[in-house]
XYZ file of C-alpha atoms in Angstrom:
536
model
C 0.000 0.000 0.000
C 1.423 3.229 -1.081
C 1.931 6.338 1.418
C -0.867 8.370 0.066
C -3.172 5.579 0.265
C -2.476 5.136 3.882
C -2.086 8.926 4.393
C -5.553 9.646 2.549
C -7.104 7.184 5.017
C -5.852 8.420 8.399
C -6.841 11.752 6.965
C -10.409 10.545 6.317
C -10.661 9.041 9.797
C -9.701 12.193 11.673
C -12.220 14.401 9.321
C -14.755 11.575 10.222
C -14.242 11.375 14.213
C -14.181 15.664 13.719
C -17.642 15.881 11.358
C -18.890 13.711 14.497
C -17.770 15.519 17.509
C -18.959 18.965 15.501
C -22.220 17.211 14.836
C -22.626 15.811 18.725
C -21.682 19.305 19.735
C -24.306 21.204 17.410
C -27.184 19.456 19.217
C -25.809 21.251 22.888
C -24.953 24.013 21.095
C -28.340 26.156 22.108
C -27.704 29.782 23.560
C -25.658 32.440 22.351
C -23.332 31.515 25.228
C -22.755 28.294 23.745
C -21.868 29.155 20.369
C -19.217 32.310 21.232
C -17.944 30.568 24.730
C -19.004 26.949 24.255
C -21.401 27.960 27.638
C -18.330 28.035 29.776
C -17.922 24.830 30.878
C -14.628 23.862 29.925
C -11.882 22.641 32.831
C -8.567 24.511 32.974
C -6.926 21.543 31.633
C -9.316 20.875 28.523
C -9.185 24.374 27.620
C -5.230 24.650 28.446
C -5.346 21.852 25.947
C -7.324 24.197 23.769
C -4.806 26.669 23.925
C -2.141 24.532 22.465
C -4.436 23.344 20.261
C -5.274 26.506 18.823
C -1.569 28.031 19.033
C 0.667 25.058 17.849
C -0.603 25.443 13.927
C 0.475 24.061 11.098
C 3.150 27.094 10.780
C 4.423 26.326 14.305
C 5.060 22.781 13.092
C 6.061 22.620 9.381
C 7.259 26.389 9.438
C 9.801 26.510 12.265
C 11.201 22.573 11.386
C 11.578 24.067 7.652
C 13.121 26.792 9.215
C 15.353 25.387 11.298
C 16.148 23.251 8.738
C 17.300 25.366 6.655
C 18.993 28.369 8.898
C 19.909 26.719 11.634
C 20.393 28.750 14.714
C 18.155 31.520 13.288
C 15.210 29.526 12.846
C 14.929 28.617 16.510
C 13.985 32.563 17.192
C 10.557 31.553 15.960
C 10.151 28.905 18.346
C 11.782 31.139 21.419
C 9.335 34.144 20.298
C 6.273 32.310 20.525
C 6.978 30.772 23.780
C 8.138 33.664 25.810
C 5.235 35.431 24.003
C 3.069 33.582 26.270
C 4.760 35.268 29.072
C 3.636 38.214 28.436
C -0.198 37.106 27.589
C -0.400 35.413 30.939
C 0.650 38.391 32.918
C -1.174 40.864 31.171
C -4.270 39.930 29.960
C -5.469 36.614 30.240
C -7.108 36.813 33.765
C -7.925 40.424 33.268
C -9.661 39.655 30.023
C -11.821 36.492 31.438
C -12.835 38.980 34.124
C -14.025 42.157 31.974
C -15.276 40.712 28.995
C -18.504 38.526 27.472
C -17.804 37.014 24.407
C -14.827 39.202 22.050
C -11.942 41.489 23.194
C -14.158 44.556 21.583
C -16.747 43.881 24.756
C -13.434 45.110 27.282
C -13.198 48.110 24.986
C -16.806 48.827 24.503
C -17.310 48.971 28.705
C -15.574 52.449 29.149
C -16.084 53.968 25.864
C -18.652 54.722 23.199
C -19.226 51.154 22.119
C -20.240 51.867 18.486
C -16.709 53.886 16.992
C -14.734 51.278 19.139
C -16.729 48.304 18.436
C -16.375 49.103 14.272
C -12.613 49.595 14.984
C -11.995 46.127 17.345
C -14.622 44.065 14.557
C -12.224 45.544 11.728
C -9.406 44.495 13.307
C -10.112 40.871 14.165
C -11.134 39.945 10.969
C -7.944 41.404 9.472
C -5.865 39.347 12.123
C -7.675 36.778 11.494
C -7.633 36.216 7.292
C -3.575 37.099 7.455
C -3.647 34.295 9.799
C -5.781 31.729 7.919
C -3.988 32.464 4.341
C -0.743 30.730 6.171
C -3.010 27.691 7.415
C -4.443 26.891 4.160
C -0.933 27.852 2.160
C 0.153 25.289 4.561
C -2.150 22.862 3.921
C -1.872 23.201 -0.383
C 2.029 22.533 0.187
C 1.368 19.223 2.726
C -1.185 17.566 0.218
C 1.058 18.277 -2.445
C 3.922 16.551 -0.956
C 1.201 13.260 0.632
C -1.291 12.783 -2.009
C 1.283 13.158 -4.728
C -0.695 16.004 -6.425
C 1.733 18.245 -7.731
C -0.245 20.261 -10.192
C -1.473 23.626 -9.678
C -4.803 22.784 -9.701
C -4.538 20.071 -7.484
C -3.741 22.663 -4.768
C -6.057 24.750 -5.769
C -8.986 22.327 -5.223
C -7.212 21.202 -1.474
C -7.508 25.067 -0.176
C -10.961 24.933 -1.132
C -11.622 21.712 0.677
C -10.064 22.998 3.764
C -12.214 25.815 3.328
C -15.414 24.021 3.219
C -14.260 22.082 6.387
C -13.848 24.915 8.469
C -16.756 25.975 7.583
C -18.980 23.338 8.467
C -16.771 23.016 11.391
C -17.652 26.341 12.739
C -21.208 26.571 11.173
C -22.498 23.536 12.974
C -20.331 23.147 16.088
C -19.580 26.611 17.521
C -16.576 26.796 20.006
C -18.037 23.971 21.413
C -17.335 21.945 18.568
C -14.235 23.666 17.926
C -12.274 23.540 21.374
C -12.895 19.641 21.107
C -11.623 19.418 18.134
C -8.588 21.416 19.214
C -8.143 19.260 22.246
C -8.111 16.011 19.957
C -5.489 17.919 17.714
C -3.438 19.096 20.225
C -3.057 15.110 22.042
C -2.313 13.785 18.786
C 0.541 16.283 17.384
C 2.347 16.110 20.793
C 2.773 12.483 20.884
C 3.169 12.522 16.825
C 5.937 15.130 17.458
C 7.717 13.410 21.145
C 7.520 10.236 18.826
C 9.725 11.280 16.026
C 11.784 13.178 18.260
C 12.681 9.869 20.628
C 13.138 8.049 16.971
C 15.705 10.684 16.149
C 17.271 10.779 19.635
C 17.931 7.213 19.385
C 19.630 6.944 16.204
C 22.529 9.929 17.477
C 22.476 7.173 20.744
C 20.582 10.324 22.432
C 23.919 12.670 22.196
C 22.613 15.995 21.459
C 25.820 17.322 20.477
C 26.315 14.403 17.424
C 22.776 15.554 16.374
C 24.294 19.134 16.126
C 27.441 18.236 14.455
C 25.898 16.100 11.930
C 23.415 18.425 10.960
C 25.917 21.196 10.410
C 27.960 18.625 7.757
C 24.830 17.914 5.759
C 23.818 21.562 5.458
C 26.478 22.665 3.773
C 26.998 25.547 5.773
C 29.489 23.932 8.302
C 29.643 26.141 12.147
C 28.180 28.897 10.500
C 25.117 26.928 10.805
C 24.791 26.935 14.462
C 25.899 30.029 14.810
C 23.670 33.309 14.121
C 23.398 35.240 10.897
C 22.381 33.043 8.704
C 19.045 34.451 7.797
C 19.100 37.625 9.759
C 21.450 39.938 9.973
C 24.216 38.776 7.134
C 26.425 41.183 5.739
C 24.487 41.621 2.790
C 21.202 42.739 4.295
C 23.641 44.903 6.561
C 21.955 46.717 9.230
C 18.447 46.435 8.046
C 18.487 42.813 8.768
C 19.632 43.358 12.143
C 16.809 45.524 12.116
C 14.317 43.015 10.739
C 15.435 40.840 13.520
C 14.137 42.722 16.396
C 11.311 43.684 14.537
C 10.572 39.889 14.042
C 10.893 39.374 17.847
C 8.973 42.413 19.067
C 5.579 41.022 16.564
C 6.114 37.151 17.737
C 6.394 38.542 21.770
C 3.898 41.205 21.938
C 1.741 39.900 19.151
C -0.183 36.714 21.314
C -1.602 38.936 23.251
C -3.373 40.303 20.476
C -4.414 37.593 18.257
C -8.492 37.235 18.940
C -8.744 33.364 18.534
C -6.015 33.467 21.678
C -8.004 35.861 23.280
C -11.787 34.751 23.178
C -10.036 31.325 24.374
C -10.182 32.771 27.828
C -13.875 33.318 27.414
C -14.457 29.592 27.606
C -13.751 28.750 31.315
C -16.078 29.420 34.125
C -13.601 31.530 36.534
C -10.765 33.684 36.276
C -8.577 31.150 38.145
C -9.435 28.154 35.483
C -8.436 31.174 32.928
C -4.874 31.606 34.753
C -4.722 27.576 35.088
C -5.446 26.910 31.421
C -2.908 29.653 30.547
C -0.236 27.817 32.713
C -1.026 24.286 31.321
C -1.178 25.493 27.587
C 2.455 27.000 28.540
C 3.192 23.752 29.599
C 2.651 22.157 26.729
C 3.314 24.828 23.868
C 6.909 25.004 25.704
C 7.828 21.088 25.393
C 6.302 21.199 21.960
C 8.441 23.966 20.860
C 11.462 21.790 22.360
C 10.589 19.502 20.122
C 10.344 21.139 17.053
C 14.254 22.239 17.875
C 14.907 18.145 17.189
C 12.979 17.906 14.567
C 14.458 20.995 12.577
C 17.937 20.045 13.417
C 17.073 16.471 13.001
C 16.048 16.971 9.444
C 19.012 18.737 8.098
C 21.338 16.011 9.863
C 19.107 12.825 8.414
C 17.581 14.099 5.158
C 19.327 17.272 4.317
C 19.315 20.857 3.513
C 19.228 20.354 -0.061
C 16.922 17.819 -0.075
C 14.402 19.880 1.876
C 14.948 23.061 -0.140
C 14.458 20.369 -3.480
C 10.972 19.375 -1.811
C 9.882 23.323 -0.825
C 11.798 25.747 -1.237
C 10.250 27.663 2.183
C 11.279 24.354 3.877
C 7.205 23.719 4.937
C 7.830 20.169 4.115
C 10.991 19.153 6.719
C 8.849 17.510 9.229
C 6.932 14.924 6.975
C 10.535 14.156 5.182
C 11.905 13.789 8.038
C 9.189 10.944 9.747
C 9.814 9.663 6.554
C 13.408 9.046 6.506
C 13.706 7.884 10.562
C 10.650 5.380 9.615
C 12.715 3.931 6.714
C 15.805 3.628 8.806
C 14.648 1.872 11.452
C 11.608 0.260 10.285
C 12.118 -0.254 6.598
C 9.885 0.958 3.813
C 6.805 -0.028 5.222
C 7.716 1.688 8.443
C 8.916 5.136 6.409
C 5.459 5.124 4.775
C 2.768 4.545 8.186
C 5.707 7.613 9.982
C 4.651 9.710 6.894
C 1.248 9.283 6.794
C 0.554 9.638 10.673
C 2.562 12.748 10.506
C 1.213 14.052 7.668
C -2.178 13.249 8.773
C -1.710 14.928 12.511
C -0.372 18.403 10.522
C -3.486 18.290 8.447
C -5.862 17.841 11.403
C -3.618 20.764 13.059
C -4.360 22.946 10.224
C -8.120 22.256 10.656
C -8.564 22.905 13.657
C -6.548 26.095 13.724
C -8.251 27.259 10.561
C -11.889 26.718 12.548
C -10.565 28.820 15.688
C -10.087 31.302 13.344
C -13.064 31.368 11.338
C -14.430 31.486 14.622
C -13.566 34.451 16.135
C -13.671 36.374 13.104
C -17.259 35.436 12.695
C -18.121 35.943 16.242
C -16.482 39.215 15.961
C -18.591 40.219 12.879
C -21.908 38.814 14.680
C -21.524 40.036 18.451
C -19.786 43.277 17.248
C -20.472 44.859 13.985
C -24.157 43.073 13.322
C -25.648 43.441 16.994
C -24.208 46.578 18.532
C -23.170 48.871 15.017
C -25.744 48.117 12.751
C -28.380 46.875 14.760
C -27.462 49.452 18.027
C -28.084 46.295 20.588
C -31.493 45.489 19.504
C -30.487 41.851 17.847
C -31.673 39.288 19.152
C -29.323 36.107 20.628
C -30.712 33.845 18.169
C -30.517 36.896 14.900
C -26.695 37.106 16.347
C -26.003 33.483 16.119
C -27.624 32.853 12.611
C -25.311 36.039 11.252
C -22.110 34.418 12.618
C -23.017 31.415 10.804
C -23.484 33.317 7.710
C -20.427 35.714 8.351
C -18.014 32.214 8.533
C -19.311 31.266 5.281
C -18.631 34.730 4.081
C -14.711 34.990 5.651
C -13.891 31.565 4.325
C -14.714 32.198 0.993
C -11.789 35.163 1.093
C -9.552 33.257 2.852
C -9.534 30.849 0.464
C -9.820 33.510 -2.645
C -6.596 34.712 -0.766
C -4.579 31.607 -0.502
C -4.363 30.512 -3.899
C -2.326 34.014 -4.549
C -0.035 33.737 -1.908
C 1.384 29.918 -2.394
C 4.952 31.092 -2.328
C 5.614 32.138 1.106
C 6.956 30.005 4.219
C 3.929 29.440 6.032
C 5.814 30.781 9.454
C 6.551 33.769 8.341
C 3.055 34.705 7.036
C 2.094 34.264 10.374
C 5.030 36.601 12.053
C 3.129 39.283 9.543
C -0.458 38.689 11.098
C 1.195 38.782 15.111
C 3.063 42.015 13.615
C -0.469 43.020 12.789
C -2.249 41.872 16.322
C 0.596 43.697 18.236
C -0.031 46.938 16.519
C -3.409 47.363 16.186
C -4.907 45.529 19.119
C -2.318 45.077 21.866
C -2.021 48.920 22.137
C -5.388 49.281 22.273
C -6.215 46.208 24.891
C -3.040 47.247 27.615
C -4.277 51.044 27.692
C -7.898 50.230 28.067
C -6.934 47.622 30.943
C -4.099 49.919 33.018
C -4.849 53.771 31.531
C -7.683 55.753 33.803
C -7.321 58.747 31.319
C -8.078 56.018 27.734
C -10.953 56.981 25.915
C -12.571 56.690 23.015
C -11.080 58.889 20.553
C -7.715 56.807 21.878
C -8.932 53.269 21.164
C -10.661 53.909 17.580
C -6.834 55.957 17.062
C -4.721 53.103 18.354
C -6.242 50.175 16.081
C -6.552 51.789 13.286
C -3.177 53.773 13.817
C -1.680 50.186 14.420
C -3.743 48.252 11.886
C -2.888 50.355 8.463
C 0.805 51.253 9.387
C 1.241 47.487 9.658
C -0.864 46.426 6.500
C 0.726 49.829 4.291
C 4.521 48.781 5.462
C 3.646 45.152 4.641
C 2.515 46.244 0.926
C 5.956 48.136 0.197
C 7.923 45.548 1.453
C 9.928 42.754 -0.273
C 7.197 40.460 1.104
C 4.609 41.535 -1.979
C 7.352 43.139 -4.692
C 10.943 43.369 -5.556
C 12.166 39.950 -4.207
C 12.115 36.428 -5.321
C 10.101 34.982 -3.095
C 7.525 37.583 -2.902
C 4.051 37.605 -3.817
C 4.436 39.218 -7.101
C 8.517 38.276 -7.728
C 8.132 40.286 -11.254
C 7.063 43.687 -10.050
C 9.162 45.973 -7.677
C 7.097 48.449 -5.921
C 9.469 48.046 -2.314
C 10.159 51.129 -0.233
C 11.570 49.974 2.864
C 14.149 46.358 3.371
C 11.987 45.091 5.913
C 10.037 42.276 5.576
C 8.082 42.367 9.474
C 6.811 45.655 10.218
C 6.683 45.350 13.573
C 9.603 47.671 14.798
C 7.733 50.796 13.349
C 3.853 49.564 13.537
C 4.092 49.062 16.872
C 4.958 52.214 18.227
C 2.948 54.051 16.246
C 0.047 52.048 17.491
C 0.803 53.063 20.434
C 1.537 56.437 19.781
C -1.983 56.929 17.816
C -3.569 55.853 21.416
C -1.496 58.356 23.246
C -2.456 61.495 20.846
C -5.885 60.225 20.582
C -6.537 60.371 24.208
C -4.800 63.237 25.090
C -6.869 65.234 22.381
C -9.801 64.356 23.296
C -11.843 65.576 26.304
C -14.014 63.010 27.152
C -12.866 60.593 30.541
C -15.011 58.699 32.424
C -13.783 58.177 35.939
C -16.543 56.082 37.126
C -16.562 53.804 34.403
C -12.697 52.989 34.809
C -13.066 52.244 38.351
C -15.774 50.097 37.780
C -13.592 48.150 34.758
C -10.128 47.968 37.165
C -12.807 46.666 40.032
C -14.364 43.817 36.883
C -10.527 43.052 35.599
C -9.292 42.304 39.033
C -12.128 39.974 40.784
C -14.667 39.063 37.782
C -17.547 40.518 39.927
C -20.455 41.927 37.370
C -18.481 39.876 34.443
C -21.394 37.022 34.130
C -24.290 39.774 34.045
C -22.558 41.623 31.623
C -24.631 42.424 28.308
C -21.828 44.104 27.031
C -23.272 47.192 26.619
């Protein structure tokens, strides 16, 4: 039995076991409450589970292996950003957020301010967050079939972003976050022990000396010490100081950007207390942190045992490491047969991670369109819960179908790094936003509506003049050159300026509300009022 028999059937057997947890789930999915928070009845654990679930995507795993793979040393940024970047989320916002909020980060905004201006600037900004972020997922997922099912013809990609599409869809359409946290929790068992697996298997073939693992890898990449050594990617004296530049802009989006991301955030919706919020946070750290040790194996692992060249040969972003790299360990020690069930089960477990991911998404972005823009802009809180819950549905459909319009232009990019431009695009627009409205007494409207958009189109106008869409040759369109600025993540300049917009905005504008910012720092700190909330 070939590899992409067996692969296509594992595949099929997740979807299956998915289509009937989202199906058992639609039948409890009743209230409005259900459908945004999955009615709040998920443990610390399950929805620390959720957490990894939701964060450890498909760029997390095929991105920073490829990576790794082929940098070395500077790959393994990406895995150090995204980890410490839960640092900051857990000390800054998760508990506060569980406490002040109902159902989206726009209802912590909305409390102090005039909802409508900042609930139009917070929906905007989710669902821009949110389709950067899905266009890597489904990128992702054309490049995986492509190497699994043997399709290698344009088309044939093609038609697997729409399929993935149409999954999430139903995925979020019929299960809610109900549905959707369970299928993250599946996911997120099944990639850690795919992942420790390969990991042990490559372990034990270097006799479980880190150091020959190292060595060996640095031979087959050509690149000898420099490979374990920075500069490689960043920094090198032909990008001079711009890529040292790029570097810390890199870090500052991966760091500050989780706290931003709105699938992260309504994630702490979905537990009944503020303590089960700070628990899941700590278990989801838990495991996102030994995953990402991991992923240093595997990416190291893959350049010792199959090869930079090899790799680059298969993808030129590297998206494909991983899979290779089950492959390779499997036929070592296992033989043929062996290579091909490592390759399918990892293959298979990336593809489910993409899924899920892809539904979180879809989710909040539709939420955000429902609860947000529908009920309190256009309809000035006179929707009803059941109006709101039929428009989400709707609005997924709607966001998918652009998402996956999107994806088939933007095939060329490493899947990691198209999600370093959507947490470039979190941390300007909504972290800025989300801190001041949490710790400022003097934030006010004028500020917030400033700050996101301030953040939001200085991120998305850098990102357009950037060798990311012109002027290099892996950018989206490689045969025009529109480029301004050498730097591909805007986060060194977007950032500040997000914040700066909040500052000038505020300071501007007369209106403060004293009352309503005690009552908020009273909410973020013990939860009381929180479960009454209407969000208005």
């Amino acid at each position: 039995m070939s590899h992409e028999t067996l692969s296509t059937i594992l595949f099929l057997v997740f979807v299956a076991l998915t289509l009937a947890i989202t199906f058992w789930a639609s039948r409890n999915t009743k209230s409005a409450a259900d459908f945004y928070a999955g009615g709040r009845s998920f443990s610390g654990l399950q929805n620390g589970l959720a957490i990894g679930g939701d964060y450890m995507s498909a760029a997390s795993f095929l991105g920073i292996a490829g990576i790794i793979a082929l940098s070395g040393y500077d790959g393994f940024l990406y895995s150090i950003g995204f980890l410490v970047a839960w640092l900051v989320a857990l000390l800054l916002v998760a508990e506060l957020m569980r406490n002040s909020g109902k159902y989206t980060m726009a209802d912590v905004l909305a409390f102090r301010m005039s909802p409508r201006p900042v609930r139009t600037a917070a929906g905007v900004s989710t669902i821009v967050v949110s389709i950067f972020y899905l266009l890597a997922q489904m990128v992702g997922a054309g490049a995986l079939v492509g190497l699994l099912l043997g399709v290698h013809s344009q088309a044939g990609k093609v038609w697997t972003i729409i399929a993935v599409g149409l999954l999430m869809i139903i995925y979020v359409v019929f299960g809610g976050m109900k549905g959707t946290t369970w299928v993250q929790i599946v996911k997120a068992v099944m990639l850690m022990v795919g992942a420790a697996l390969i990991t042990l298997l490559v372990l034990g073939k270097f006799g479980f000396n880190l150091s020959g693992l190292l060595g060996d890898a640095a031979t087959q990449s050509g690149k000898g010490d420099a490979f374990l050594n920075a500069g490689l990617k960043y920094g090198t004296a032909a990008q001079g100081t711009w890529g040292k530049i790029d570097l810390i802009s890199l870090g500052l989006a991966l760091v500050l950007g989780t706290a931003g991301l709105p699938h992260v955030l309504i994630r702490f919706y979905t537990v009944p207390t503020a303590r089960d919020a700070r628990k899941s946070v700590l278990w989801g750290i838990g495991i996102i942190g030994v995953f990402y040790l991991l992923t240093l194996v595997l990416g190291f692992g893959a350049a010792a045992l199959v090869g930079s060249k090899t790799i680059a040969a298969a993808d030129k972003a590297g998206n494909t490491a991983a899979p290779l790299l089950a492959q390779k360990v499997g036929q070592d020690i296992f033989g043929d047969v062996g290579g091909t069930v490592l390759l399918a089960v990892i293959a298979a477990v990336a593809f489910a991670t993409i899924l899920a991911v892809v539904a979180g998404l879809t989710l909040a972005s539709s939420s955000s369109f429902a609860h947000d823009l529908y009920a309190h802009v256009f309809k000035r809180g006179a929707a009803t819960e059941r109006q709101e819950v039929v428009v989400a549905r709707v609005a997924a459909f709607v966001i998918g179908a652009i998402a996956i319009a999107l994806s088939i232009f933007a095939q060329s990019l490493n899947v990691a790094f198209l999600v370093s431009l959507a947490f470039a695009v979190a941390a300007s627009g909504n972290l800025p936003a989300i801190l001041y409205s949490l710790f400022w007494k003097r934030f006010n409207t004028a500020g917030a509506v400033s700050a996101i958009y301030g953040g939001l189109i200085s991120a998305v106008v850098l990102v357009i003049f950037s060798p990311v869409v012109s002027g290099s040759p892996t950018a989206m369109r490689p045969e025009m050159d529109f480029h301004l600025i050498p730097l591909s993540n805007p986060g060194i300049f977007s950032i500040p300026i997000g914040f700066l917009c909040g500052y000038l905005g505020t300071i501007l504008s007369k209106e403060y509300n004293a009352s309503k910012y005690a009552e908020i720092e009273v909410r973020s700190l013990t939860g009381l009022g929180a479960e009454r909330a209407t969000g208005h």
